[in-house]
Amino acid sequence: MAVKQSVTFSDSTVSFATKAASFSDDNDGIEMREKGSGDRKQQKPSNEKRKIWLWIGLAIAVVAIAGTVIGVLFARNMIGGSSSTATVGANAQSDINSSTSSSSSSADAPAPTTNAGTQVSTEDDDSQQAPQKCSDPKDLPKEFQGTAMDQSTWLTMDGFNCSFTSETVGGLPLLGLNSTWSDDSRANQNVPALNKPWGAYGPSRPIRGVNIGGWLSLEPFITPSLFDYPKSLNIIDEWTLTKHLGASEAAKVLEKHYATFITEEDFKNIAAAGLDHVRIPFSYWAVQTYDDDPYVPQISWRYLLRALEWCRKYGLRVKLDLHALPGSQNGWNHSGHSINVFNWILGTDSQPGPKQNLNRKRSLDIHDKLSKFFAQPRYKNIIAFYGLANEPALKVPTADLVSWTTDAFNLVTKNGISAPIVFSESMKGLPAWGGQLQGHGDKLVLDVHEYLIFDEYLIGLTHKEKINYACGLLADDVAGSSFGPTMVGEWSQADTDCTLHLNGVFNGARWNGTFFGNSPACPTKDDKCDCSRDMADPSTYTKEYKLFLQTWAEAQMSAFERSWGYFYWTWKTESAPLWSYEAAWKGGFMPKLAYQKSWKCGDAVPNFGSLPEFF
């Protein structure tokens, strides 16, 4: 992007004039305005002495002006020396709105499509570059007015560049991004800075990550307030919610959610918790919608890009995860549409006719655009993994899934994605993937999600049995994956399935026997099986229960670190603390630092005292 020679301070501008300057207060900012010759008064000195004093006075004034400006710039972090020392996590000094960052380069990345005569920097540049002046909404080209490209309609400009550009890469907008960036931050002292190689993923340096679930792809159990409607309205997923609200109201409701549910503070805390990777689920309607889709299109795109910049600031590497694909890849609410007959690479579009395989093709088209965009140099160091499809349904035949995954892998790598590509084991179990999709080395990684609570046998294990299971069969399973490179993309500390809406809106729980009429599945298998504590405030948890929860979490961490590592599900919830890493971290039942566990597999299982098995 072309950078004008101005620095935005709140609502005012500093312009470096080449002639004379005057100062005026403007919205608590400082403005130096160039004065024209008509503002200068012509004076004749009465004698030579007067001329000398005049020049001395002018020199003093210039020094005072320069000192004031430099002081303001330093105070606002607008100027300063660059450093090659990596900053760590929450102490990182680079800022998404700062002009002091430097960019990375790659000769293989696609160049921006320029529609507005501006250019994105793709060269290493340590120069102090000033942000662009905010664009005037009145100057916005007519075709963008009232669209997602109209910044005057955005709920917030926090963390966004306020200069308009219509540039795109892969057909996706750059609007809101700064033209420079810095990759010298690292999440903590145990991992390299973003601009340094991670090395080999595995037990010696595993992923220790967390998901940002329920944010850009809604899940009712994470944000139940968005689904607080009478049962008769059947508001059970993002499809029915947006259809009920209508386009205009849905846009308002969801942008408020995007802007407030996850903020910069969350990424700062993720790094402070000793985590080093973030998995960010998002939906295809961040890119575009189709046919009668009621989803809010494109607004979530800019929040995804802003999240990447905040991850960059705190040294967090990212796994992009396309969580919802056209036609729904599994028919579950987190795919956008909770339906019995999903229509992804199977379903009605597989029948002969003009729409045969339509959603298969659409899913590849979404990846075509995404991969071209994220192959840009600015994302080379921060995007550590590129995910193809979250949890395709078990009933998708393996051969069809292999075929689509092969096409998607070839497409995104051809478009310049150099990060490892990740595909889901699709609830088929790790052994099903032995010998499949071979020949890609570490460039193709299998993602397995490990939950005990959705299995009626495993959910009934006692506290001690759960821990032993994690350190035994579960650890051996992920470590011995016959596919090859394997990560655990989701797991949880939850030991029951009692959380409101977890099994679907208005559905019950296996734990207490209210899920479609099953009998109670907790260890006692009777009417003592209780869900009351699951939604309780963590401050009410007993010491014994907190000890179990932390040991249970650390057992799974130990197990999954034998693979390429893990991503906890999820960072934040409104009212489900057993699914919130943040709540557990703050509540004292998660290690203070993910890389410093107080218990590991092989240690003696603690005594949980009188902790009952039925809650």
Coordinates of C-alpha atoms in Angstrom, one line a residue:
M1 CA 0.0 0.0 0.0
A2 CA 1.3 3.5 -0.7
V3 CA 2.0 5.2 2.5
K4 CA 1.4 9.0 2.7
Q5 CA 3.8 11.1 4.7
S6 CA 1.5 11.5 7.7
V7 CA 1.0 10.0 11.1
T8 CA -2.4 9.6 12.5
F9 CA -2.9 10.6 16.2
S10 CA -6.4 9.9 17.2
D11 CA -8.5 12.2 15.0
S12 CA -5.6 14.6 14.0
T13 CA -2.6 14.4 11.7
V14 CA 1.0 15.4 11.8
S15 CA 2.3 16.6 8.4
F16 CA 6.0 17.3 8.0
A17 CA 6.2 20.6 6.3
T18 CA 9.1 21.8 4.3
K19 CA 8.4 25.5 4.9
A20 CA 6.9 27.0 8.1
A21 CA 4.8 25.3 10.8
S22 CA 2.2 26.2 13.4
F23 CA 0.7 24.2 16.3
S24 CA -2.9 23.9 17.2
D25 CA -4.8 21.5 19.6
D26 CA -7.2 19.2 17.7
N27 CA -9.1 16.4 19.5
D28 CA -6.3 15.9 22.0
G29 CA -3.8 15.4 19.2
I30 CA -1.0 17.6 17.9
E31 CA -1.2 19.1 14.4
M32 CA 1.7 20.7 12.5
R33 CA 0.3 22.4 9.5
E34 CA 2.2 23.7 6.5
K35 CA 1.6 27.4 6.2
G36 CA 1.4 29.2 2.8
S37 CA 3.4 32.3 2.0
G38 CA 0.3 34.4 2.5
D39 CA 0.5 33.6 6.2
R40 CA 4.0 35.0 6.6
K41 CA 4.3 38.7 7.3
Q42 CA 7.1 40.7 5.6
Q43 CA 9.2 42.7 8.0
K44 CA 12.3 44.9 7.5
P45 CA 14.8 44.8 10.4
S46 CA 15.7 48.3 11.6
N47 CA 19.4 47.3 12.1
E48 CA 21.8 44.3 11.9
K49 CA 21.6 43.6 15.6
R50 CA 17.8 43.1 15.4
K51 CA 18.4 40.7 12.5
I52 CA 20.8 38.6 14.5
W53 CA 18.4 38.4 17.5
L54 CA 15.6 37.4 15.1
W55 CA 17.7 34.5 13.7
I56 CA 18.6 33.4 17.2
G57 CA 14.9 33.5 18.2
L58 CA 13.9 31.5 15.2
A59 CA 16.6 28.9 15.9
I60 CA 15.4 28.5 19.5
A61 CA 11.8 28.1 18.2
V62 CA 12.8 25.5 15.8
V63 CA 14.7 23.5 18.5
A64 CA 11.7 23.8 20.8
I65 CA 9.3 22.6 18.0
A66 CA 11.5 19.7 17.1
G67 CA 11.9 18.6 20.7
T68 CA 8.2 18.8 21.3
V69 CA 7.4 16.7 18.2
I70 CA 10.1 14.1 18.9
G71 CA 8.8 13.8 22.5
V72 CA 5.3 13.2 21.4
L73 CA 6.4 10.6 18.8
F74 CA 8.4 8.8 21.4
A75 CA 5.6 9.0 23.9
R76 CA 3.2 7.5 21.4
N77 CA 5.7 4.8 20.3
M78 CA 5.7 6.2 16.7
I79 CA 9.5 6.4 16.5
G80 CA 12.3 4.5 18.0
G81 CA 15.2 2.2 17.2
S82 CA 14.5 -1.2 15.7
S83 CA 15.8 -4.3 17.4
S84 CA 16.7 -7.8 16.2
T85 CA 16.1 -9.3 19.6
A86 CA 13.0 -11.5 19.8
T87 CA 10.3 -10.2 22.1
V88 CA 8.5 -12.7 24.3
G89 CA 4.8 -13.3 24.5
A90 CA 2.9 -10.7 26.4
N91 CA 5.9 -8.4 26.5
A92 CA 6.1 -8.1 22.8
Q93 CA 6.5 -4.4 21.7
S94 CA 5.4 -4.6 18.1
D95 CA 1.8 -3.4 17.6
I96 CA -0.7 -4.0 14.9
N97 CA -1.2 -0.3 14.6
S98 CA 2.5 0.6 14.8
S99 CA 4.5 1.8 11.9
T100 CA 7.7 0.4 13.3
S101 CA 7.3 -3.2 12.0
S102 CA 9.2 -4.8 9.3
S103 CA 8.0 -7.2 6.6
S104 CA 9.2 -10.5 5.3
S105 CA 9.6 -11.4 1.6
S106 CA 9.1 -14.4 -0.6
A107 CA 9.6 -14.5 -4.3
D108 CA 7.0 -17.3 -4.8
A109 CA 4.0 -15.6 -3.1
P110 CA 1.2 -14.1 -5.3
A111 CA 1.2 -10.4 -5.7
P112 CA -1.7 -8.2 -4.7
T113 CA -4.3 -7.3 -7.2
T114 CA -4.2 -3.5 -7.3
N115 CA -7.4 -1.6 -7.9
A116 CA -6.6 1.6 -6.1
G117 CA -3.0 2.4 -7.1
T118 CA -1.5 1.3 -3.7
Q119 CA 1.1 -1.3 -3.1
V120 CA 1.8 -3.8 -0.3
S121 CA 5.3 -3.9 1.0
T122 CA 6.9 -7.3 0.5
E123 CA 10.5 -6.4 1.1
D124 CA 12.5 -6.5 4.3
D125 CA 12.3 -3.0 5.6
D126 CA 13.5 -1.6 8.9
S127 CA 12.6 2.0 8.0
Q128 CA 10.2 3.9 10.2
Q129 CA 7.1 4.1 8.0
A130 CA 4.1 6.2 9.0
P131 CA 0.5 4.7 8.9
Q132 CA -1.8 6.0 6.3
K133 CA -4.2 8.9 7.0
C134 CA -7.7 7.6 7.7
S135 CA -9.9 7.7 4.6
D136 CA -12.8 10.0 4.4
P137 CA -16.1 8.0 3.9
K138 CA -17.2 10.6 1.4
D139 CA -14.3 9.6 -0.9
L140 CA -15.2 5.9 -0.9
P141 CA -16.0 4.6 -4.4
K142 CA -19.7 4.2 -4.9
E143 CA -19.5 0.5 -5.6
F144 CA -18.2 -0.1 -2.1
Q145 CA -20.6 2.1 -0.1
G146 CA -22.8 0.1 2.2
T147 CA -20.8 -3.1 1.7
A148 CA -18.4 -5.0 4.0
M149 CA -15.7 -2.8 2.4
D150 CA -17.3 0.4 3.7
Q151 CA -15.3 1.1 6.9
S152 CA -17.8 3.7 8.1
T153 CA -20.2 0.7 8.7
W154 CA -17.7 -1.2 10.8
L155 CA -18.6 -1.6 14.5
T156 CA -15.0 -0.9 15.6
M157 CA -11.7 0.2 14.1
D158 CA -9.7 -1.1 17.0
G159 CA -6.7 -2.9 15.5
F160 CA -7.6 -2.1 11.9
N161 CA -5.8 0.2 9.4
C162 CA -8.3 2.9 8.7
S163 CA -7.0 3.8 5.2
F164 CA -9.2 2.4 2.4
T165 CA -7.8 0.1 -0.3
S166 CA -9.7 -2.0 -2.8
E167 CA -6.7 -4.3 -3.3
T168 CA -7.3 -8.1 -3.2
V169 CA -5.3 -11.2 -3.2
G170 CA -7.0 -14.3 -4.5
G171 CA -10.2 -12.2 -4.7
L172 CA -10.1 -11.5 -0.9
P173 CA -9.6 -8.0 0.5
L174 CA -6.6 -6.6 2.2
L175 CA -8.7 -3.8 3.8
G176 CA -7.8 -3.2 7.4
L177 CA -4.3 -4.5 7.3
N178 CA -1.1 -2.4 7.8
S179 CA 1.5 -2.6 5.0
T180 CA 4.3 -3.6 7.3
W181 CA 4.7 -6.2 10.0
S182 CA 7.2 -7.8 12.4
D183 CA 7.9 -11.5 13.0
D184 CA 10.5 -11.1 15.8
S185 CA 8.2 -12.0 18.7
R186 CA 8.0 -15.4 20.4
A187 CA 5.4 -16.8 22.7
N188 CA 7.8 -17.8 25.5
Q189 CA 11.4 -18.5 26.1
N190 CA 11.1 -22.2 25.2
V191 CA 10.1 -21.6 21.5
P192 CA 11.7 -19.7 18.7
A193 CA 10.6 -16.4 17.4
L194 CA 8.2 -16.5 14.5
N195 CA 11.0 -15.6 12.0
K196 CA 13.1 -18.6 13.2
P197 CA 12.4 -22.2 12.2
W198 CA 10.4 -24.2 14.7
G199 CA 12.4 -27.3 14.0
A200 CA 10.9 -30.8 14.1
Y201 CA 7.4 -31.1 15.6
G202 CA 7.2 -34.0 18.1
P203 CA 8.0 -35.0 21.7
S204 CA 11.1 -32.7 21.9
R205 CA 9.1 -29.7 20.8
P206 CA 5.4 -30.3 20.6
I207 CA 2.5 -27.9 19.8
R208 CA 1.0 -26.6 23.0
G209 CA -2.0 -24.8 21.7
V210 CA -5.6 -23.8 22.2
N211 CA -8.7 -23.3 19.9
I212 CA -10.6 -20.1 19.6
G213 CA -13.9 -22.0 19.2
G214 CA -17.4 -20.5 19.0
W215 CA -16.1 -17.2 17.7
L216 CA -16.1 -17.1 13.9
S217 CA -18.0 -20.3 13.7
L218 CA -20.8 -20.4 16.3
E219 CA -21.4 -23.2 18.7
P220 CA -24.4 -23.0 21.0
F221 CA -22.7 -24.5 24.1
I222 CA -19.9 -21.9 23.9
T223 CA -22.2 -18.8 23.6
P224 CA -25.6 -19.9 24.7
S225 CA -26.8 -16.3 25.0
L226 CA -26.9 -16.1 21.2
F227 CA -29.4 -19.0 21.2
D228 CA -31.6 -18.0 24.1
Y229 CA -34.9 -18.4 22.3
P230 CA -38.1 -20.4 23.0
K231 CA -37.8 -24.0 22.0
S232 CA -40.7 -23.6 19.6
L233 CA -38.6 -21.3 17.3
N234 CA -36.1 -24.1 16.8
I235 CA -33.0 -21.8 16.8
I236 CA -30.4 -24.5 16.9
D237 CA -27.4 -23.3 14.7
E238 CA -26.1 -20.4 12.8
W239 CA -28.3 -21.1 9.8
T240 CA -31.6 -20.9 11.8
L241 CA -30.3 -18.0 13.9
T242 CA -29.4 -15.8 10.9
K243 CA -32.5 -16.8 9.1
H244 CA -34.6 -15.8 12.1
L245 CA -32.9 -12.5 12.6
G246 CA -32.8 -11.4 9.0
A247 CA -29.8 -10.1 7.1
S248 CA -29.5 -6.6 8.7
E249 CA -30.1 -7.7 12.3
A250 CA -27.9 -10.8 12.0
A251 CA -25.0 -8.6 10.8
K252 CA -25.4 -6.4 13.8
V253 CA -25.6 -9.2 16.3
L254 CA -22.8 -11.2 14.9
E255 CA -20.4 -8.3 14.4
K256 CA -20.9 -7.4 18.0
H257 CA -20.1 -11.0 18.9
Y258 CA -16.9 -10.9 16.7
A259 CA -15.8 -7.6 18.2
T260 CA -16.3 -8.4 21.9
F261 CA -16.1 -12.2 22.5
I262 CA -12.4 -12.4 21.6
T263 CA -10.2 -9.4 22.0
E264 CA -6.4 -8.7 22.0
E265 CA -6.3 -9.4 25.7
D266 CA -7.2 -13.1 25.0
F267 CA -4.1 -13.6 22.8
K268 CA -1.9 -11.8 25.4
N269 CA -3.2 -14.3 28.0
I270 CA -2.8 -17.3 25.8
A271 CA 0.9 -16.5 25.5
A272 CA 1.1 -15.8 29.2
A273 CA -0.4 -19.2 29.9
G274 CA 2.6 -20.8 28.2
L275 CA 0.8 -21.8 25.0
D276 CA 2.5 -21.3 21.7
H277 CA 0.0 -22.1 18.9
V278 CA -3.6 -21.1 18.2
R279 CA -6.2 -23.0 16.1
I280 CA -8.7 -20.5 14.6
P281 CA -11.9 -22.1 13.3
F282 CA -13.8 -20.0 10.7
S283 CA -16.5 -20.6 8.2
Y284 CA -16.8 -20.5 4.4
W285 CA -19.1 -17.5 4.5
A286 CA -16.1 -15.4 5.7
V287 CA -15.2 -15.7 2.0
Q288 CA -18.6 -15.8 0.3
T289 CA -22.1 -17.2 0.4
Y290 CA -24.1 -19.3 -2.1
D291 CA -27.8 -19.5 -3.2
D292 CA -30.2 -19.1 -0.3
D293 CA -27.5 -19.1 2.4
P294 CA -28.8 -16.9 5.3
Y295 CA -25.3 -16.5 6.8
V296 CA -23.7 -13.1 7.3
P297 CA -21.1 -12.9 4.5
Q298 CA -17.6 -11.5 4.7
I299 CA -17.8 -9.6 8.0
S300 CA -15.9 -12.3 9.9
W301 CA -13.1 -12.1 7.4
R302 CA -11.6 -8.9 8.8
Y303 CA -11.8 -10.3 12.3
L304 CA -9.9 -13.4 11.2
L305 CA -7.1 -11.2 9.7
R306 CA -7.0 -9.0 12.9
A307 CA -6.7 -12.1 15.0
L308 CA -3.7 -13.2 12.9
E309 CA -2.0 -9.9 13.6
W310 CA -2.6 -10.2 17.3
C311 CA -1.2 -13.7 17.2
R312 CA 1.8 -12.2 15.5
K313 CA 2.2 -9.6 18.2
Y314 CA 2.4 -12.2 20.9
G315 CA 4.5 -14.7 19.0
L316 CA 1.7 -17.3 18.6
R317 CA 1.8 -19.6 15.5
V318 CA -1.5 -20.3 13.9
K319 CA -3.4 -23.3 12.5
L320 CA -6.1 -22.1 10.1
D321 CA -9.1 -24.3 10.3
L322 CA -12.0 -24.2 7.9
H323 CA -14.8 -25.4 10.2
A324 CA -17.8 -25.1 7.9
L325 CA -17.9 -26.0 4.2
P326 CA -20.6 -25.5 1.6
G327 CA -23.3 -28.1 2.1
S328 CA -22.1 -29.0 5.6
Q329 CA -19.4 -31.6 5.9
N330 CA -21.1 -33.3 8.8
G331 CA -24.6 -32.0 9.6
W332 CA -23.6 -30.7 13.0
N333 CA -24.3 -27.2 14.4
H334 CA -20.7 -26.1 14.2
S335 CA -20.8 -26.7 10.5
G336 CA -23.4 -23.9 10.4
H337 CA -26.4 -26.2 9.6
S338 CA -27.6 -28.9 11.9
I339 CA -29.3 -31.3 9.4
N340 CA -29.8 -35.0 9.1
V341 CA -28.9 -35.1 5.4
F342 CA -25.8 -33.2 4.8
N343 CA -24.9 -32.1 1.3
W344 CA -21.1 -31.8 1.0
I345 CA -19.3 -34.4 -1.2
L346 CA -22.2 -36.8 -0.8
G347 CA -25.9 -36.1 -0.9
T348 CA -28.2 -34.8 -3.6
D349 CA -25.4 -33.0 -5.4
S350 CA -23.8 -36.4 -6.1
Q351 CA -26.7 -37.4 -8.4
P352 CA -26.3 -36.9 -12.2
G353 CA -27.3 -33.4 -13.3
P354 CA -26.1 -29.8 -13.6
K355 CA -25.5 -29.7 -9.8
Q356 CA -23.5 -32.9 -9.5
N357 CA -20.7 -32.5 -7.1
L358 CA -21.5 -28.8 -6.8
N359 CA -20.5 -28.4 -3.1
R360 CA -17.4 -30.5 -3.6
K361 CA -16.3 -28.0 -6.3
R362 CA -17.4 -25.0 -4.1
S363 CA -15.3 -26.3 -1.2
L364 CA -12.3 -26.4 -3.5
D365 CA -13.1 -22.9 -4.8
I366 CA -13.1 -21.6 -1.2
H367 CA -9.7 -23.1 -0.7
D368 CA -8.4 -21.7 -4.0
K369 CA -9.1 -18.2 -2.7
L370 CA -7.9 -18.8 0.8
S371 CA -4.7 -20.4 -0.2
K372 CA -3.8 -17.7 -2.7
F373 CA -4.4 -15.1 0.0
F374 CA -2.5 -16.9 2.8
A375 CA 0.5 -17.6 0.5
Q376 CA 1.5 -14.0 0.8
P377 CA 4.9 -13.3 2.4
R378 CA 3.3 -11.7 5.5
Y379 CA 1.8 -15.1 6.5
K380 CA 4.8 -17.3 5.8
N381 CA 6.1 -17.3 9.4
I382 CA 2.8 -17.1 11.3
I383 CA 0.7 -19.8 9.6
A384 CA 2.2 -23.0 10.9
F385 CA -0.6 -25.3 9.6
Y386 CA -3.4 -25.0 7.0
G387 CA -6.5 -27.1 7.8
L388 CA -8.8 -28.4 5.0
A389 CA -12.0 -29.5 6.6
N390 CA -13.1 -30.0 10.3
E391 CA -14.5 -33.4 11.1
P392 CA -16.1 -34.7 7.9
A393 CA -18.9 -37.1 8.9
L394 CA -18.0 -40.7 9.6
K395 CA -20.3 -41.9 6.9
V396 CA -18.3 -40.1 4.1
P397 CA -16.6 -43.1 2.4
T398 CA -12.9 -43.1 2.9
A399 CA -12.3 -43.3 -0.8
D400 CA -14.3 -40.2 -1.4
L401 CA -12.6 -38.3 1.4
V402 CA -9.1 -39.4 0.1
S403 CA -10.0 -38.2 -3.3
W404 CA -11.2 -34.7 -2.1
T405 CA -8.3 -34.4 0.3
T406 CA -5.9 -35.2 -2.6
D407 CA -7.4 -32.5 -4.8
A408 CA -7.4 -29.9 -2.0
F409 CA -3.8 -30.7 -1.0
N410 CA -2.6 -30.3 -4.6
L411 CA -4.6 -27.1 -5.1
V412 CA -3.4 -25.2 -2.0
T413 CA 0.3 -26.3 -2.4
K414 CA 0.2 -25.3 -6.1
N415 CA -1.1 -21.9 -4.9
G416 CA 2.0 -21.4 -2.7
I417 CA 1.0 -22.7 0.8
S418 CA 4.3 -24.0 2.3
A419 CA 3.0 -24.8 5.7
P420 CA 2.0 -28.4 6.4
I421 CA -1.6 -29.2 5.3
V422 CA -3.9 -30.8 7.9
F423 CA -6.8 -33.2 7.3
S424 CA -9.2 -34.8 9.7
E425 CA -9.4 -38.5 10.6
S426 CA -13.2 -38.1 10.3
M427 CA -14.0 -40.1 13.4
K428 CA -12.8 -43.2 11.6
G429 CA -10.0 -43.9 14.1
L430 CA -6.3 -43.6 13.5
P431 CA -5.8 -47.2 12.2
A432 CA -8.1 -46.4 9.3
W433 CA -5.5 -44.0 7.9
G434 CA -2.5 -46.4 7.8
G435 CA -1.2 -46.5 4.3
Q436 CA -3.6 -43.7 3.0
L437 CA -2.4 -40.4 1.5
Q438 CA 1.2 -41.4 1.6
G439 CA 4.2 -39.8 -0.1
H440 CA 3.9 -36.3 1.3
G441 CA 6.3 -36.6 4.3
D442 CA 5.7 -33.9 6.9
K443 CA 3.7 -31.8 4.5
L444 CA 0.5 -33.6 5.3
V445 CA -0.6 -34.1 8.9
L446 CA -3.5 -36.1 10.4
D447 CA -5.7 -34.4 12.9
V448 CA -7.5 -36.5 15.5
H449 CA -10.0 -35.2 18.2
E450 CA -9.9 -37.1 21.5
Y451 CA -13.0 -36.9 23.8
L452 CA -14.0 -39.5 26.3
I453 CA -17.4 -38.0 27.1
F454 CA -19.2 -38.8 23.9
D455 CA -18.6 -42.5 24.4
E456 CA -21.1 -44.2 26.8
Y457 CA -18.4 -46.6 28.1
L458 CA -15.5 -44.2 28.5
I459 CA -17.7 -41.5 30.1
G460 CA -18.4 -44.1 32.9
L461 CA -14.8 -44.5 33.9
T462 CA -13.9 -43.5 37.4
H463 CA -11.6 -40.5 38.0
K464 CA -8.5 -42.7 38.4
E465 CA -9.5 -44.9 35.4
K466 CA -9.8 -41.8 33.2
I467 CA -6.2 -40.7 34.0
N468 CA -4.8 -44.2 33.5
Y469 CA -6.7 -44.4 30.2
A470 CA -5.1 -41.2 29.0
C471 CA -1.6 -42.2 30.0
G472 CA -2.1 -45.7 28.5
L473 CA -4.2 -46.5 25.5
L474 CA -4.7 -42.9 24.5
A475 CA -1.0 -42.0 24.6
D476 CA -0.1 -45.2 22.7
D477 CA -2.7 -44.5 20.1
V478 CA -1.6 -41.0 19.1
A479 CA 2.1 -41.9 19.5
G480 CA 1.8 -45.0 17.3
S481 CA -0.4 -43.5 14.5
S482 CA 0.2 -45.6 11.5
F483 CA -0.4 -42.7 9.2
G484 CA 2.7 -40.7 10.2
P485 CA 2.6 -37.0 11.3
T486 CA -0.4 -36.7 13.7
M487 CA -1.7 -34.0 16.0
V488 CA -4.6 -33.8 18.5
G489 CA -6.6 -30.8 17.2
E490 CA -9.2 -31.0 20.0
W491 CA -9.5 -32.3 23.5
S492 CA -11.0 -31.1 26.8
Q493 CA -10.8 -31.2 30.5
A494 CA -14.5 -31.9 30.7
D495 CA -15.3 -35.1 32.5
T496 CA -19.1 -35.1 31.8
D497 CA -21.3 -34.1 28.8
C498 CA -23.6 -32.1 31.0
T499 CA -22.9 -28.6 29.6
L500 CA -26.0 -26.8 28.2
H501 CA -26.4 -27.4 24.4
L502 CA -23.2 -29.5 24.2
N503 CA -25.1 -32.4 22.5
G504 CA -27.2 -30.0 20.5
V505 CA -29.7 -27.3 21.5
F506 CA -32.2 -28.5 24.0
N507 CA -30.7 -32.0 24.0
G508 CA -29.8 -33.7 27.3
A509 CA -26.7 -35.5 28.6
R510 CA -25.5 -39.1 28.6
W511 CA -24.1 -38.5 32.1
N512 CA -27.5 -38.3 33.8
G513 CA -29.6 -40.3 31.3
T514 CA -31.4 -37.3 29.6
F515 CA -29.8 -37.7 26.2
F516 CA -32.5 -39.3 24.0
G517 CA -33.7 -41.6 26.7
N518 CA -30.4 -43.4 27.5
S519 CA -29.8 -44.6 31.1
P520 CA -27.4 -42.7 33.3
A521 CA -23.8 -43.3 32.1
C522 CA -21.8 -41.8 35.1
P523 CA -19.7 -44.4 37.0
T524 CA -22.5 -45.2 39.5
K525 CA -25.0 -45.7 36.7
D526 CA -28.0 -44.5 38.8
D527 CA -30.0 -41.5 39.7
K528 CA -27.1 -40.0 41.7
C529 CA -25.5 -39.0 38.4
D530 CA -25.7 -35.3 38.7
C531 CA -25.1 -32.4 36.3
S532 CA -25.4 -29.5 38.7
R533 CA -21.7 -28.9 39.2
D534 CA -20.9 -28.8 35.5
M535 CA -22.2 -25.3 35.0
A536 CA -21.3 -24.1 38.5
D537 CA -18.8 -21.2 39.2
P538 CA -15.3 -22.6 39.5
S539 CA -14.9 -20.8 42.8
T540 CA -17.3 -23.4 44.3
Y541 CA -15.1 -26.3 43.2
T542 CA -13.6 -28.3 46.1
K543 CA -9.8 -28.8 46.4
E544 CA -10.2 -32.5 45.5
Y545 CA -12.2 -31.7 42.4
K546 CA -9.7 -29.1 41.2
L547 CA -6.9 -31.6 41.9
F548 CA -8.6 -34.2 39.7
L549 CA -9.3 -31.7 36.9
Q550 CA -5.7 -30.5 36.7
T551 CA -4.3 -34.0 36.9
W552 CA -6.8 -35.1 34.2
A553 CA -5.7 -32.2 32.0
E554 CA -2.0 -32.9 32.6
A555 CA -2.4 -36.6 31.8
Q556 CA -3.9 -35.7 28.4
M557 CA -1.1 -33.1 27.8
S558 CA 1.5 -35.7 28.6
A559 CA -0.2 -38.2 26.3
F560 CA -0.6 -35.8 23.4
E561 CA 2.9 -34.4 23.6
R562 CA 4.0 -37.8 22.4
S563 CA 2.5 -36.9 19.0
W564 CA 3.1 -33.5 17.2
G565 CA 1.2 -31.9 20.1
Y566 CA -2.3 -30.6 20.9
F567 CA -4.9 -27.8 20.7
Y568 CA -7.2 -27.6 23.7
W569 CA -10.9 -27.0 23.0
T570 CA -11.5 -24.2 23.7
W571 CA -10.0 -21.0 25.1
K572 CA -13.2 -19.2 26.2
T573 CA -16.9 -19.9 26.9
E574 CA -19.7 -17.9 28.4
S575 CA -20.7 -20.3 31.1
A576 CA -19.0 -23.7 30.6
P577 CA -15.8 -23.6 32.7
L578 CA -14.9 -27.3 32.1
W579 CA -14.5 -26.4 28.4
S580 CA -12.6 -23.1 28.9
Y581 CA -8.8 -23.1 29.2
E582 CA -9.1 -19.5 30.3
A583 CA -11.5 -20.4 33.2
A584 CA -9.3 -23.3 34.3
W585 CA -6.1 -21.3 34.1
K586 CA -7.6 -18.4 36.1
G587 CA -9.4 -20.8 38.4
G588 CA -6.4 -22.8 39.5
F589 CA -7.1 -26.2 37.9
M590 CA -4.8 -25.9 34.9
P591 CA -1.0 -25.5 35.0
K592 CA 0.1 -21.9 35.3
L593 CA 2.4 -22.5 32.3
A594 CA 1.5 -25.2 29.8
Y595 CA 5.2 -26.2 29.5
Q596 CA 5.6 -26.6 33.3
K597 CA 3.2 -29.4 34.4
S598 CA 3.0 -30.4 38.1
W599 CA 2.1 -34.0 37.1
K600 CA 2.9 -36.2 34.2
C601 CA 2.2 -39.7 33.0
G602 CA 4.3 -42.1 35.1
D603 CA 3.8 -40.2 38.3
A604 CA 1.6 -41.8 41.0
V605 CA -2.1 -40.9 40.6
P606 CA -3.0 -38.5 43.4
N607 CA -5.6 -39.4 46.1
F608 CA -8.8 -37.4 45.3
G609 CA -10.1 -38.0 48.8
S610 CA -13.8 -38.2 49.2
L611 CA -14.6 -36.8 45.7
P612 CA -17.8 -38.7 44.6
E613 CA -17.8 -40.4 41.2
F614 CA -21.2 -39.2 40.2
F615 CA -20.3 -35.6 39.6

